[in-house]
Amino acid sequence: MKIALGSDHGGYELKELIKNHLEEKGIEYVDCGTNSTESVDYPEFGRKVAETVKEGTCELGIVCCGTGIGISISANKVPGIRCALCSDCYSARMSKEHNNANVLALGARVLGRDLAMEIVDTWIESEFQGGRHERRVNKISDIENKFVI
Ligand code: RB5
């Protein structure tokens, strides 16, 4: 499994912590930037991570900004991306089991470091349950297909 990571300046330090955490666990990642705390625009990095997952270079993505909101909205604009903004482990697990989220968004100014890493671990370890949830996720794709030009 390979995970695409991206953040704006507000999420940069959390992204770096996640990189170390993944390295300790032996999980491969692709760093889509940003590379410092210099001010940048979160849509660029939400988009890069989403495109990296969409094209299949990485199976999953994790995006971070100050709140996680702007970068999750941005990632969700890429068809096929289901980005879930999570601030607790239960939601992180459900976002995989029920929604088959392929990108996780975290708010660096919202979460403490330890909770953020627990959310990351929970999300990575959880699996889509399929069944009735697959029908519902397919209906999300139907919405995309109706509006994609
Ligand atoms: C940047 O100051 C901040 O707006 C951004 O990190 C994020 O919180 C936006 O949703």
Coordinates of N, CA and C and ligand atoms in Angstrom, one line a residue:
M1 N 0.8 -1.2 0.0 CA 0.0 0.0 0.0 C 0.9 1.3 0.0
K2 N 0.5 2.2 -0.8 CA 1.2 3.5 -0.9 C 0.2 4.6 -0.6
I3 N 0.6 5.6 0.2 CA -0.3 6.7 0.6 C 0.2 8.0 0.1
A4 N -0.6 8.8 -0.6 CA -0.3 10.1 -1.0 C -0.5 11.1 0.1
L5 N 0.4 11.9 0.4 CA 0.3 12.9 1.5 C 0.4 14.3 1.0
G6 N -0.5 15.2 1.5 CA -0.4 16.6 1.1 C -1.0 17.5 2.1
S7 N -0.5 18.7 2.1 CA -0.9 19.7 3.1 C -0.7 21.1 2.5
D8 N -1.3 22.1 3.2 CA -0.9 23.5 3.0 C 0.0 23.8 4.1
H9 N 0.3 25.1 4.3 CA 1.2 25.5 5.4 C 0.7 25.2 6.7
G10 N -0.7 25.3 6.9 CA -1.3 25.0 8.2 C -1.2 23.6 8.6
G11 N -1.1 22.7 7.6 CA -1.0 21.3 7.9 C 0.4 20.7 7.7
Y12 N 1.3 21.6 7.3 CA 2.7 21.1 7.0 C 3.3 20.2 8.1
E13 N 3.3 20.8 9.4 CA 3.9 20.1 10.5 C 3.2 18.7 10.8
L14 N 1.9 18.7 10.7 CA 1.2 17.4 10.9 C 1.6 16.4 9.8
K15 N 1.7 16.9 8.5 CA 2.1 16.0 7.4 C 3.4 15.4 7.7
E16 N 4.3 16.2 8.2 CA 5.7 15.7 8.5 C 5.6 14.6 9.6
L17 N 4.8 14.9 10.6 CA 4.6 13.9 11.7 C 4.1 12.6 11.1
I18 N 3.1 12.7 10.2 CA 2.5 11.5 9.6 C 3.5 10.8 8.7
K19 N 4.4 11.5 8.0 CA 5.5 10.9 7.3 C 6.3 10.0 8.2
N20 N 6.8 10.6 9.3 CA 7.6 9.8 10.3 C 6.9 8.6 10.8
H21 N 5.6 8.8 11.1 CA 4.8 7.7 11.6 C 4.7 6.6 10.6
L22 N 4.4 6.9 9.3 CA 4.3 5.9 8.3 C 5.7 5.2 8.1
E23 N 6.7 6.0 8.1 CA 8.1 5.4 8.0 C 8.3 4.3 9.1
E24 N 7.9 4.7 10.3 CA 8.1 3.7 11.5 C 7.3 2.5 11.2
K25 N 6.2 2.6 10.5 CA 5.3 1.4 10.3 C 5.7 0.7 9.0
G26 N 6.6 1.2 8.3 CA 7.0 0.6 7.0 C 6.0 0.8 5.9
I27 N 5.2 1.9 6.0 CA 4.2 2.1 4.9 C 4.8 3.2 4.0
E28 N 4.8 2.9 2.7 CA 5.3 3.8 1.7 C 4.4 5.0 1.5
Y29 N 5.0 6.1 1.1 CA 4.1 7.3 0.8 C 4.8 8.1 -0.3
V30 N 3.9 8.9 -0.9 CA 4.4 9.9 -1.9 C 4.1 11.3 -1.3
D31 N 5.0 12.2 -1.2 CA 4.8 13.5 -0.6 C 4.5 14.5 -1.7
C32 N 3.2 14.9 -1.7 CA 2.8 15.9 -2.8 C 3.0 17.3 -2.3
G33 N 3.7 17.6 -1.2 CA 3.9 19.0 -0.8 C 2.8 19.4 0.1
T34 N 2.9 20.6 0.6 CA 3.9 21.6 0.5 C 5.1 21.2 1.3
N35 N 6.2 22.0 1.1 CA 7.4 21.6 1.7 C 8.0 22.6 2.8
S36 N 7.1 23.5 3.3 CA 7.5 24.4 4.4 C 6.2 25.0 5.0
T37 N 6.5 25.9 5.9 CA 5.3 26.6 6.5 C 5.0 27.9 5.8
E38 N 5.7 28.1 4.7 CA 5.4 29.3 3.9 C 4.0 29.2 3.3
S39 N 3.3 30.4 3.4 CA 1.8 30.4 3.0 C 1.6 29.9 1.5
V40 N 0.7 29.0 1.4 CA 0.3 28.5 0.1 C -1.2 28.3 0.0
D41 N -1.7 27.8 -1.1 CA -3.2 27.7 -1.2 C -3.6 26.2 -1.2
Y42 N -4.4 25.9 -0.2 CA -4.7 24.5 0.0 C -5.4 23.7 -1.2
P43 N -6.1 24.4 -2.1 CA -6.7 23.6 -3.2 C -5.6 22.9 -4.1
E44 N -4.5 23.5 -4.2 CA -3.4 22.9 -5.0 C -3.0 21.6 -4.5
F45 N -2.9 21.5 -3.2 CA -2.4 20.2 -2.6 C -3.5 19.2 -2.4
G46 N -4.7 19.7 -2.1 CA -5.8 18.7 -2.1 C -6.0 18.1 -3.5
R47 N -5.8 18.9 -4.5 CA -5.9 18.4 -5.9 C -4.8 17.4 -6.2
K48 N -3.6 17.8 -5.8 CA -2.4 16.9 -6.2 C -2.6 15.5 -5.5
V49 N -3.0 15.5 -4.3 CA -3.2 14.2 -3.6 C -4.4 13.4 -4.3
A50 N -5.5 14.1 -4.6 CA -6.6 13.5 -5.2 C -6.3 12.9 -6.5
E51 N -5.5 13.7 -7.3 CA -5.1 13.2 -8.7 C -4.2 12.0 -8.6
T52 N -3.3 12.0 -7.5 CA -2.4 10.9 -7.4 C -3.2 9.6 -7.0
V53 N -4.2 9.7 -6.2 CA -5.1 8.6 -5.9 C -5.9 8.2 -7.1
K54 N -6.5 9.2 -7.8 CA -7.3 8.9 -8.9 C -6.6 8.2 -10.0
E55 N -5.3 8.6 -10.3 CA -4.6 7.9 -11.4 C -4.0 6.6 -11.0
G56 N -4.1 6.3 -9.7 CA -3.7 4.9 -9.2 C -2.2 4.8 -8.7
T57 N -1.5 5.9 -8.7 CA -0.1 5.9 -8.2 C -0.1 5.5 -6.7
C58 N -1.1 6.0 -6.0 CA -1.4 5.6 -4.6 C -2.8 5.1 -4.4
E59 N -2.9 4.2 -3.5 CA -4.3 3.6 -3.3 C -5.1 4.5 -2.4
L60 N -4.4 5.2 -1.4 CA -5.1 6.1 -0.5 C -4.3 7.4 -0.4
G61 N -5.0 8.4 0.2 CA -4.4 9.7 0.4 C -4.7 10.3 1.8
I62 N -3.9 11.1 2.3 CA -4.1 11.9 3.5 C -3.8 13.3 3.3
V63 N -4.7 14.2 3.6 CA -4.5 15.6 3.4 C -4.7 16.4 4.7
C64 N -4.0 17.4 4.9 CA -4.0 18.2 6.1 C -4.0 19.7 5.8
C65 N -4.9 20.5 6.4 CA -4.8 21.9 6.4 C -5.1 22.4 7.9
G66 N -5.3 23.6 8.1 CA -5.6 24.1 9.4 C -6.8 23.4 10.1
T67 N -7.9 23.4 9.4 CA -9.1 22.8 9.8 C -9.4 21.4 9.2
G68 N -8.7 21.2 8.0 CA -9.0 20.0 7.2 C -10.2 20.3 6.3
I69 N -10.9 21.4 6.4 CA -12.1 21.7 5.7 C -11.8 22.0 4.2
G70 N -11.0 23.1 4.0 CA -10.7 23.5 2.7 C -10.0 22.5 1.8
I71 N -9.1 21.7 2.4 CA -8.4 20.7 1.6 C -9.3 19.5 1.3
S72 N -10.2 19.2 2.2 CA -11.1 18.1 1.9 C -12.1 18.5 0.8
I73 N -12.6 19.7 0.9 CA -13.6 20.1 -0.1 C -12.9 20.1 -1.5
S74 N -11.6 20.5 -1.5 CA -10.9 20.5 -2.8 C -10.7 19.1 -3.3
A75 N -10.2 18.2 -2.5 CA -10.0 16.8 -2.9 C -11.3 16.2 -3.4
N76 N -12.4 16.5 -2.8 CA -13.6 15.9 -3.2 C -14.2 16.4 -4.5
K77 N -13.5 17.4 -5.1 CA -13.9 17.9 -6.4 C -13.4 17.0 -7.5
V78 N -12.4 16.1 -7.2 CA -11.9 15.2 -8.2 C -12.8 14.0 -8.3
P79 N -13.4 13.7 -9.4 CA -14.3 12.5 -9.5 C -13.6 11.2 -9.1
G80 N -14.4 10.5 -8.3 CA -13.8 9.2 -7.8 C -13.2 9.3 -6.4
I81 N -13.0 10.6 -6.0 CA -12.4 10.8 -4.7 C -13.5 10.9 -3.6
R82 N -13.4 10.1 -2.6 CA -14.3 10.2 -1.4 C -13.4 10.6 -0.2
C83 N -13.3 11.9 0.0 CA -12.4 12.4 1.1 C -13.2 12.7 2.4
A84 N -12.8 12.1 3.5 CA -13.6 12.2 4.7 C -12.7 13.0 5.7
L85 N -13.3 14.1 6.2 CA -12.7 14.9 7.3 C -13.1 14.3 8.6
C86 N -12.1 13.8 9.3 CA -12.3 13.1 10.6 C -11.6 13.7 11.8
S87 N -12.3 13.8 12.9 CA -11.7 14.3 14.1 C -11.8 13.3 15.2
D88 N -12.2 12.0 14.9 CA -12.3 11.0 15.9 C -12.1 9.6 15.2
C89 N -11.8 8.6 16.0 CA -11.5 7.3 15.5 C -12.7 6.6 14.9
Y90 N -13.8 6.8 15.6 CA -15.1 6.1 15.2 C -15.4 6.6 13.7
S91 N -15.4 7.9 13.5 CA -15.7 8.4 12.2 C -14.7 7.9 11.2
A92 N -13.4 7.9 11.6 CA -12.4 7.4 10.6 C -12.7 5.9 10.2
R93 N -13.1 5.1 11.2 CA -13.4 3.7 10.9 C -14.6 3.6 10.0
M94 N -15.6 4.4 10.3 CA -16.9 4.3 9.5 C -16.6 4.9 8.1
S95 N -15.8 5.8 8.0 CA -15.6 6.4 6.7 C -15.0 5.4 5.7
K96 N -14.2 4.4 6.2 CA -13.7 3.3 5.4 C -14.8 2.2 5.3
E97 N -15.3 1.8 6.4 CA -16.2 0.6 6.4 C -17.5 0.9 5.6
H98 N -18.1 2.1 5.8 CA -19.3 2.4 5.1 C -19.2 3.2 3.9
N99 N -18.3 4.2 3.8 CA -18.2 5.1 2.7 C -17.0 4.8 1.8
N100 N -16.2 3.9 2.1 CA -15.1 3.5 1.3 C -14.2 4.8 0.9
A101 N -14.0 5.6 2.0 CA -13.2 6.8 1.8 C -11.8 6.5 1.3
N102 N -11.4 7.1 0.2 CA -10.0 6.8 -0.3 C -9.0 8.0 0.1
V103 N -9.6 9.0 0.7 CA -8.7 10.1 1.2 C -9.2 10.5 2.6
L104 N -8.3 10.7 3.5 CA -8.6 11.1 4.9 C -8.1 12.6 5.0
A105 N -9.0 13.4 5.6 CA -8.5 14.8 5.8 C -8.5 15.0 7.3
L106 N -7.4 15.8 7.7 CA -7.2 16.1 9.2 C -7.0 17.6 9.4
G107 N -7.5 18.1 10.5 CA -7.3 19.5 10.8 C -6.2 19.6 11.8
A108 N -5.1 20.2 11.3 CA -3.9 20.3 12.2 C -4.1 21.2 13.3
R109 N -5.0 22.2 13.2 CA -5.2 23.1 14.3 C -6.3 22.7 15.2
V110 N -6.9 21.5 14.9 CA -8.0 21.0 15.6 C -7.6 19.8 16.5
L111 N -6.6 19.0 16.0 CA -6.3 17.7 16.6 C -4.9 17.8 17.3
G112 N -4.8 17.1 18.4 CA -3.5 16.9 19.0 C -2.8 15.8 18.2
R113 N -1.5 15.8 18.4 CA -0.6 14.8 17.6 C -1.0 13.4 17.9
D114 N -1.2 13.0 19.1 CA -1.5 11.6 19.4 C -2.8 11.1 18.8
L115 N -3.8 12.0 19.0 CA -5.1 11.6 18.4 C -5.0 11.6 16.9
A116 N -4.3 12.5 16.3 CA -4.2 12.5 14.8 C -3.6 11.1 14.4
M117 N -2.5 10.7 15.1 CA -1.9 9.4 14.7 C -2.8 8.2 14.9
E118 N -3.6 8.3 16.0 CA -4.6 7.2 16.2 C -5.6 7.2 15.1
I119 N -6.1 8.3 14.7 CA -7.0 8.4 13.6 C -6.4 7.8 12.3
V120 N -5.2 8.2 12.0 CA -4.5 7.7 10.8 C -4.4 6.2 10.9
D121 N -4.0 5.6 12.0 CA -3.9 4.2 12.1 C -5.2 3.5 12.0
T122 N -6.2 4.0 12.6 CA -7.6 3.4 12.6 C -8.1 3.4 11.1
W123 N -7.9 4.5 10.5 CA -8.4 4.6 9.1 C -7.6 3.7 8.1
I124 N -6.3 3.6 8.3 CA -5.5 2.7 7.4 C -5.9 1.3 7.6
E125 N -6.2 0.9 8.9 CA -6.4 -0.5 9.2 C -7.9 -0.9 8.9
S126 N -8.8 0.0 8.7 CA -10.2 -0.3 8.5 C -10.4 -0.7 7.0
E127 N -11.4 -1.5 6.8 CA -11.7 -1.9 5.4 C -13.2 -1.7 5.1
F128 N -13.4 -1.4 3.8 CA -14.8 -1.3 3.3 C -15.5 -2.6 3.4
Q129 N -16.8 -2.4 3.9 CA -17.6 -3.6 4.2 C -18.4 -4.1 3.0
G130 N -18.5 -3.3 2.0 CA -19.3 -3.7 0.8 C -20.8 -3.9 1.1
G131 N -21.4 -4.8 0.4 CA -22.8 -5.1 0.6 C -23.7 -3.9 0.4
R132 N -24.6 -3.6 1.3 CA -25.5 -2.5 1.1 C -24.7 -1.1 1.0
H133 N -23.6 -1.1 1.6 CA -22.8 0.1 1.5 C -22.2 0.4 0.1
E134 N -22.0 -0.7 -0.6 CA -21.6 -0.6 -2.0 C -22.6 0.1 -2.9
R135 N -23.9 -0.3 -2.6 CA -25.0 0.3 -3.4 C -25.0 1.8 -3.1
R136 N -24.8 2.2 -1.9 CA -24.9 3.6 -1.6 C -23.7 4.4 -2.1
V137 N -22.5 3.8 -2.1 CA -21.3 4.4 -2.6 C -21.5 4.6 -4.2
N138 N -22.1 3.6 -4.8 CA -22.4 3.6 -6.2 C -23.3 4.8 -6.5
K139 N -24.2 5.1 -5.6 CA -25.1 6.2 -5.8 C -24.4 7.6 -5.7
I140 N -23.3 7.6 -5.0 CA -22.4 8.8 -4.9 C -21.8 9.0 -6.3
S141 N -21.3 7.9 -6.9 CA -20.8 8.0 -8.3 C -21.8 8.4 -9.3
D142 N -23.1 8.0 -9.1 CA -24.1 8.4 -10.0 C -24.3 9.9 -10.0
I143 N -24.2 10.5 -8.8 CA -24.3 12.0 -8.7 C -23.2 12.6 -9.5
E144 N -21.9 12.1 -9.3 CA -20.8 12.6 -10.0 C -21.0 12.5 -11.5
N145 N -21.5 11.4 -12.0 CA -21.6 11.1 -13.4 C -22.7 12.1 -14.0
K146 N -23.7 12.4 -13.2 CA -24.7 13.3 -13.7 C -24.1 14.7 -14.0
F147 N -23.2 15.1 -13.2 CA -22.7 16.5 -13.2 C -21.3 16.7 -13.9
V148 N -20.6 15.6 -14.1 CA -19.4 15.8 -14.8 C -19.6 16.1 -16.3
I149 N -19.0 17.2 -16.8 CA -19.2 17.7 -18.1 C -18.5 16.9 -19.1
Ligands
RB5_1 C1 -5.0 28.7 6.1 O1 -4.8 29.7 7.0 C2 -6.3 27.9 6.4 O2 -7.3 28.7 5.9 C3 -6.3 26.6 5.9 O3 -5.2 25.8 6.4 C4 -7.5 25.7 6.1 O4 -7.9 25.7 7.5 C5 -8.7 26.0 5.2 O5 -9.7 25.3 5.2

